[in-house]
Amino acid sequence: MSRAWYSKTVKEFLKDSNDFIVDELTRNHLENFSELRPRQKVAWEKQIKILQKQLVDFPDGHILFEYTIPRIGERVDVVIIHLGFVFVIEFKTGEKEFKPADIRQTENYALDLKNFHKESEKCNLVPILIALRAKSKKNIIKSAEDRVFEPILCTSRNLHIQIKKIIKTPSKNRINAI
């Protein structure tokens, strides 16, 4: 069984329809849980729409939705692997601000991948919190010694800008998305 409920190259993701991706996520959700809340489908639809706009410049990357972190069992909304960077993305679709608990949650997901996912151990991990209704924040692009970056705070409109800033420094370590 795959750890992700949807896993494709970004190029393939950009071609897939919103309905196809939501159906895939729904099918996998129902294999693991007895019911699906309607607002979860709405959240996925928003995430897909945003990411299909924001990832156009990164077709060589790989995207995984609802990725289960080994040993922890928590699911990350989206993981994007591009040029040796692992972007760990948590969406807060109804939020108007970046709450400290949400920032910690996103950072903890990146740390959990670093510590419990062998393939991520030597990669650059970038926690990104996207609050759809929040105002843009100035981010400091900074990595700790363990290669886990300070959390990046994004809106639905500036994810691609932050990714471009981060990947300016090439990563020596690559990760196989499969």
PDB file of C-alpha atoms in Angstrom:
ATOM      1  CA  MET A   1       0.000   0.000   0.000  1.00  0.00           C
ATOM      2  CA  SER A   2       1.255   3.438  -0.901  1.00  0.00           C
ATOM      3  CA  ARG A   3       1.854   5.990   1.831  1.00  0.00           C
ATOM      4  CA  ALA A   4       0.266   8.684  -0.369  1.00  0.00           C
ATOM      5  CA  TRP A   5      -3.332   8.780  -1.519  1.00  0.00           C
ATOM      6  CA  TYR A   6      -2.272  10.463  -4.773  1.00  0.00           C
ATOM      7  CA  SER A   7       1.270  10.406  -6.133  1.00  0.00           C
ATOM      8  CA  LYS A   8       2.370  11.685  -9.532  1.00  0.00           C
ATOM      9  CA  THR A   9       4.940  13.861 -11.203  1.00  0.00           C
ATOM     10  CA  VAL A  10       3.969  17.513 -11.144  1.00  0.00           C
ATOM     11  CA  LYS A  11       3.724  17.348 -14.943  1.00  0.00           C
ATOM     12  CA  GLU A  12       1.081  14.584 -14.654  1.00  0.00           C
ATOM     13  CA  PHE A  13      -0.663  16.402 -11.793  1.00  0.00           C
ATOM     14  CA  LEU A  14      -1.015  19.535 -13.923  1.00  0.00           C
ATOM     15  CA  LYS A  15      -2.795  17.467 -16.600  1.00  0.00           C
ATOM     16  CA  ASP A  16      -5.151  15.590 -14.259  1.00  0.00           C
ATOM     17  CA  SER A  17      -8.586  17.077 -13.725  1.00  0.00           C
ATOM     18  CA  ASN A  18      -9.701  18.292 -10.329  1.00  0.00           C
ATOM     19  CA  ASP A  19     -12.496  15.688 -10.366  1.00  0.00           C
ATOM     20  CA  PHE A  20     -10.090  12.831 -11.107  1.00  0.00           C
ATOM     21  CA  ILE A  21      -7.753  13.812  -8.272  1.00  0.00           C
ATOM     22  CA  VAL A  22     -10.594  14.327  -5.777  1.00  0.00           C
ATOM     23  CA  ASP A  23     -12.051  10.944  -6.769  1.00  0.00           C
ATOM     24  CA  GLU A  24      -8.665   9.296  -6.170  1.00  0.00           C
ATOM     25  CA  LEU A  25      -8.326  10.976  -2.777  1.00  0.00           C
ATOM     26  CA  THR A  26     -11.915  10.072  -1.858  1.00  0.00           C
ATOM     27  CA  ARG A  27     -11.436   6.435  -2.835  1.00  0.00           C
ATOM     28  CA  ASN A  28      -8.297   6.161  -0.721  1.00  0.00           C
ATOM     29  CA  HIS A  29      -9.921   7.984   2.176  1.00  0.00           C
ATOM     30  CA  LEU A  30     -12.878   5.604   2.200  1.00  0.00           C
ATOM     31  CA  GLU A  31     -10.538   2.599   2.147  1.00  0.00           C
ATOM     32  CA  ASN A  32      -9.134   3.855   5.451  1.00  0.00           C
ATOM     33  CA  PHE A  33     -12.105   5.592   7.100  1.00  0.00           C
ATOM     34  CA  SER A  34     -15.841   4.963   7.223  1.00  0.00           C
ATOM     35  CA  GLU A  35     -17.001   8.397   6.134  1.00  0.00           C
ATOM     36  CA  LEU A  36     -15.861  11.536   4.365  1.00  0.00           C
ATOM     37  CA  ARG A  37     -16.929  14.989   5.474  1.00  0.00           C
ATOM     38  CA  PRO A  38     -18.109  17.210   2.609  1.00  0.00           C
ATOM     39  CA  ARG A  39     -15.780  20.013   3.711  1.00  0.00           C
ATOM     40  CA  GLN A  40     -12.792  17.692   3.193  1.00  0.00           C
ATOM     41  CA  LYS A  41     -13.676  17.358  -0.495  1.00  0.00           C
ATOM     42  CA  VAL A  42     -14.029  21.137  -0.735  1.00  0.00           C
ATOM     43  CA  ALA A  43     -10.610  21.557   0.908  1.00  0.00           C
ATOM     44  CA  TRP A  44      -9.009  19.151  -1.573  1.00  0.00           C
ATOM     45  CA  GLU A  45     -10.629  20.977  -4.490  1.00  0.00           C
ATOM     46  CA  LYS A  46      -9.169  24.283  -3.265  1.00  0.00           C
ATOM     47  CA  GLN A  47      -5.740  22.766  -2.695  1.00  0.00           C
ATOM     48  CA  ILE A  48      -5.651  21.211  -6.161  1.00  0.00           C
ATOM     49  CA  LYS A  49      -6.766  24.423  -7.859  1.00  0.00           C
ATOM     50  CA  ILE A  50      -4.112  26.455  -6.044  1.00  0.00           C
ATOM     51  CA  LEU A  51      -1.318  23.958  -6.615  1.00  0.00           C
ATOM     52  CA  GLN A  52      -2.104  23.554 -10.314  1.00  0.00           C
ATOM     53  CA  LYS A  53      -1.609  27.320 -10.684  1.00  0.00           C
ATOM     54  CA  GLN A  54       1.409  27.588  -8.407  1.00  0.00           C
ATOM     55  CA  LEU A  55       3.431  24.591  -9.650  1.00  0.00           C
ATOM     56  CA  VAL A  56       3.479  25.295 -13.383  1.00  0.00           C
ATOM     57  CA  ASP A  57       7.189  26.214 -13.210  1.00  0.00           C
ATOM     58  CA  PHE A  58       8.140  22.940 -11.487  1.00  0.00           C
ATOM     59  CA  PRO A  59       7.012  20.116 -13.844  1.00  0.00           C
ATOM     60  CA  ASP A  60      10.015  17.938 -12.964  1.00  0.00           C
ATOM     61  CA  GLY A  61       8.945  17.676  -9.354  1.00  0.00           C
ATOM     62  CA  HIS A  62       6.811  15.010  -7.729  1.00  0.00           C
ATOM     63  CA  ILE A  63       3.650  15.629  -5.705  1.00  0.00           C
ATOM     64  CA  LEU A  64       2.055  13.465  -3.040  1.00  0.00           C
ATOM     65  CA  PHE A  65      -1.299  14.188  -1.404  1.00  0.00           C
ATOM     66  CA  GLU A  66      -2.223  12.885   2.044  1.00  0.00           C
ATOM     67  CA  TYR A  67       1.188  11.355   2.724  1.00  0.00           C
ATOM     68  CA  THR A  68       1.374   9.199   5.859  1.00  0.00           C
ATOM     69  CA  ILE A  69       4.511   9.777   7.925  1.00  0.00           C
ATOM     70  CA  PRO A  70       6.174   6.470   8.851  1.00  0.00           C
ATOM     71  CA  ARG A  71       5.873   5.356  12.490  1.00  0.00           C
ATOM     72  CA  ILE A  72       3.862   8.468  13.410  1.00  0.00           C
ATOM     73  CA  GLY A  73       0.775   7.799  11.299  1.00  0.00           C
ATOM     74  CA  GLU A  74      -0.019  11.494  10.808  1.00  0.00           C
ATOM     75  CA  ARG A  75      -0.872  12.610   7.287  1.00  0.00           C
ATOM     76  CA  VAL A  76       0.692  15.619   5.612  1.00  0.00           C
ATOM     77  CA  ASP A  77      -1.651  17.440   3.243  1.00  0.00           C
ATOM     78  CA  VAL A  78       0.910  17.657   0.432  1.00  0.00           C
ATOM     79  CA  VAL A  79       4.563  16.782  -0.103  1.00  0.00           C
ATOM     80  CA  ILE A  80       6.405  18.144  -3.125  1.00  0.00           C
ATOM     81  CA  ILE A  81       9.814  16.781  -4.034  1.00  0.00           C
ATOM     82  CA  HIS A  82      11.856  18.988  -6.327  1.00  0.00           C
ATOM     83  CA  LEU A  83      15.620  19.194  -6.896  1.00  0.00           C
ATOM     84  CA  GLY A  84      16.469  17.451  -3.628  1.00  0.00           C
ATOM     85  CA  PHE A  85      14.114  19.569  -1.560  1.00  0.00           C
ATOM     86  CA  VAL A  86      11.164  18.062   0.256  1.00  0.00           C
ATOM     87  CA  PHE A  87       8.433  20.663   0.662  1.00  0.00           C
ATOM     88  CA  VAL A  88       6.074  19.641   3.459  1.00  0.00           C
ATOM     89  CA  ILE A  89       2.861  21.593   2.928  1.00  0.00           C
ATOM     90  CA  GLU A  90      -0.006  21.999   5.350  1.00  0.00           C
ATOM     91  CA  PHE A  91      -3.103  23.877   4.209  1.00  0.00           C
ATOM     92  CA  LYS A  92      -5.439  25.813   6.474  1.00  0.00           C
ATOM     93  CA  THR A  93      -8.201  26.631   4.015  1.00  0.00           C
ATOM     94  CA  GLY A  94     -10.360  28.790   6.283  1.00  0.00           C
ATOM     95  CA  GLU A  95      -7.690  30.665   8.215  1.00  0.00           C
ATOM     96  CA  LYS A  96      -7.148  34.417   8.057  1.00  0.00           C
ATOM     97  CA  GLU A  97      -3.905  34.249  10.015  1.00  0.00           C
ATOM     98  CA  PHE A  98      -0.904  32.037  10.644  1.00  0.00           C
ATOM     99  CA  LYS A  99      -1.576  30.522  14.061  1.00  0.00           C
ATOM    100  CA  PRO A 100       1.397  29.385  16.168  1.00  0.00           C
ATOM    101  CA  ALA A 101      -0.133  25.917  16.631  1.00  0.00           C
ATOM    102  CA  ASP A 102      -0.469  25.510  12.849  1.00  0.00           C
ATOM    103  CA  ILE A 103       3.126  26.641  12.310  1.00  0.00           C
ATOM    104  CA  ARG A 104       4.325  24.110  14.918  1.00  0.00           C
ATOM    105  CA  GLN A 105       2.225  21.371  13.324  1.00  0.00           C
ATOM    106  CA  THR A 106       3.786  22.021   9.917  1.00  0.00           C
ATOM    107  CA  GLU A 107       7.310  22.172  11.316  1.00  0.00           C
ATOM    108  CA  ASN A 108       6.715  18.972  13.309  1.00  0.00           C
ATOM    109  CA  TYR A 109       5.662  17.151  10.143  1.00  0.00           C
ATOM    110  CA  ALA A 110       8.984  18.107   8.538  1.00  0.00           C
ATOM    111  CA  LEU A 111      10.898  17.002  11.649  1.00  0.00           C
ATOM    112  CA  ASP A 112       8.963  13.719  11.736  1.00  0.00           C
ATOM    113  CA  LEU A 113       9.910  13.032   8.120  1.00  0.00           C
ATOM    114  CA  LYS A 114      13.532  13.854   8.933  1.00  0.00           C
ATOM    115  CA  ASN A 115      13.544  11.449  11.878  1.00  0.00           C
ATOM    116  CA  PHE A 116      11.257   8.628  10.731  1.00  0.00           C
ATOM    117  CA  HIS A 117      11.608   8.512   6.934  1.00  0.00           C
ATOM    118  CA  LYS A 118      15.009   7.122   5.954  1.00  0.00           C
ATOM    119  CA  GLU A 119      14.964   8.694   2.475  1.00  0.00           C
ATOM    120  CA  SER A 120      14.331  12.201   3.901  1.00  0.00           C
ATOM    121  CA  GLU A 121      17.133  11.976   6.439  1.00  0.00           C
ATOM    122  CA  LYS A 122      19.741  13.739   4.283  1.00  0.00           C
ATOM    123  CA  CYS A 123      17.438  16.004   2.290  1.00  0.00           C
ATOM    124  CA  ASN A 124      16.484  19.616   2.771  1.00  0.00           C
ATOM    125  CA  LEU A 125      13.032  19.672   4.353  1.00  0.00           C
ATOM    126  CA  VAL A 126      10.962  22.825   3.974  1.00  0.00           C
ATOM    127  CA  PRO A 127       7.808  23.134   6.082  1.00  0.00           C
ATOM    128  CA  ILE A 128       5.269  25.401   4.390  1.00  0.00           C
ATOM    129  CA  LEU A 129       2.036  26.568   5.968  1.00  0.00           C
ATOM    130  CA  ILE A 130      -0.562  27.934   3.563  1.00  0.00           C
ATOM    131  CA  ALA A 131      -3.364  29.943   5.162  1.00  0.00           C
ATOM    132  CA  LEU A 132      -5.649  30.773   2.271  1.00  0.00           C
ATOM    133  CA  ARG A 133      -7.173  33.951   3.644  1.00  0.00           C
ATOM    134  CA  ALA A 134      -4.111  35.342   5.421  1.00  0.00           C
ATOM    135  CA  LYS A 135      -2.081  38.349   4.386  1.00  0.00           C
ATOM    136  CA  SER A 136       1.350  37.712   2.904  1.00  0.00           C
ATOM    137  CA  LYS A 137       4.260  37.557   5.328  1.00  0.00           C
ATOM    138  CA  LYS A 138       7.911  38.197   4.692  1.00  0.00           C
ATOM    139  CA  ASN A 139       9.766  34.925   5.094  1.00  0.00           C
ATOM    140  CA  ILE A 140      13.360  34.388   6.065  1.00  0.00           C
ATOM    141  CA  ILE A 141      14.793  31.504   4.075  1.00  0.00           C
ATOM    142  CA  LYS A 142      16.945  29.771   6.651  1.00  0.00           C
ATOM    143  CA  SER A 143      17.976  26.169   7.167  1.00  0.00           C
ATOM    144  CA  ALA A 144      19.134  24.682  10.459  1.00  0.00           C
ATOM    145  CA  GLU A 145      22.137  22.358  10.653  1.00  0.00           C
ATOM    146  CA  ASP A 146      19.824  19.355  10.306  1.00  0.00           C
ATOM    147  CA  ARG A 147      18.626  20.733   6.927  1.00  0.00           C
ATOM    148  CA  VAL A 148      15.127  21.493   8.196  1.00  0.00           C
ATOM    149  CA  PHE A 149      14.199  25.018   7.164  1.00  0.00           C
ATOM    150  CA  GLU A 150      12.393  27.567   9.263  1.00  0.00           C
ATOM    151  CA  PRO A 151       8.656  27.333   8.470  1.00  0.00           C
ATOM    152  CA  ILE A 152       7.608  29.297   5.401  1.00  0.00           C
ATOM    153  CA  LEU A 153       4.262  31.113   5.586  1.00  0.00           C
ATOM    154  CA  CYS A 154       2.391  31.389   2.301  1.00  0.00           C
ATOM    155  CA  THR A 155      -0.911  32.438   0.859  1.00  0.00           C
ATOM    156  CA  SER A 156      -2.641  30.903  -2.139  1.00  0.00           C
ATOM    157  CA  ARG A 157      -0.802  33.348  -4.390  1.00  0.00           C
ATOM    158  CA  ASN A 158       2.865  33.229  -3.414  1.00  0.00           C
ATOM    159  CA  LEU A 159       3.885  29.579  -3.045  1.00  0.00           C
ATOM    160  CA  HIS A 160       5.734  29.510  -6.379  1.00  0.00           C
ATOM    161  CA  ILE A 161       7.752  32.604  -5.393  1.00  0.00           C
ATOM    162  CA  GLN A 162       8.870  30.988  -2.136  1.00  0.00           C
ATOM    163  CA  ILE A 163       9.815  27.725  -3.860  1.00  0.00           C
ATOM    164  CA  LYS A 164      11.884  29.639  -6.435  1.00  0.00           C
ATOM    165  CA  LYS A 165      13.754  31.453  -3.654  1.00  0.00           C
ATOM    166  CA  ILE A 166      14.480  28.215  -1.811  1.00  0.00           C
ATOM    167  CA  ILE A 167      15.724  26.187  -4.781  1.00  0.00           C
ATOM    168  CA  LYS A 168      18.259  28.859  -5.769  1.00  0.00           C
ATOM    169  CA  THR A 169      20.674  26.979  -3.515  1.00  0.00           C
ATOM    170  CA  PRO A 170      20.996  23.549  -5.090  1.00  0.00           C
ATOM    171  CA  SER A 171      20.628  20.525  -2.855  1.00  0.00           C
ATOM    172  CA  LYS A 172      23.364  17.907  -2.935  1.00  0.00           C
ATOM    173  CA  ASN A 173      21.015  15.151  -1.842  1.00  0.00           C
ATOM    174  CA  ARG A 174      18.265  13.810  -4.061  1.00  0.00           C
ATOM    175  CA  ILE A 175      15.318  11.692  -3.042  1.00  0.00           C
ATOM    176  CA  ASN A 176      13.389   9.145  -5.058  1.00  0.00           C
ATOM    177  CA  ALA A 177       9.700   9.987  -4.846  1.00  0.00           C
ATOM    178  CA  ILE A 178       8.539   6.451  -5.466  1.00  0.00           C
TER     179      ILE A 178
END
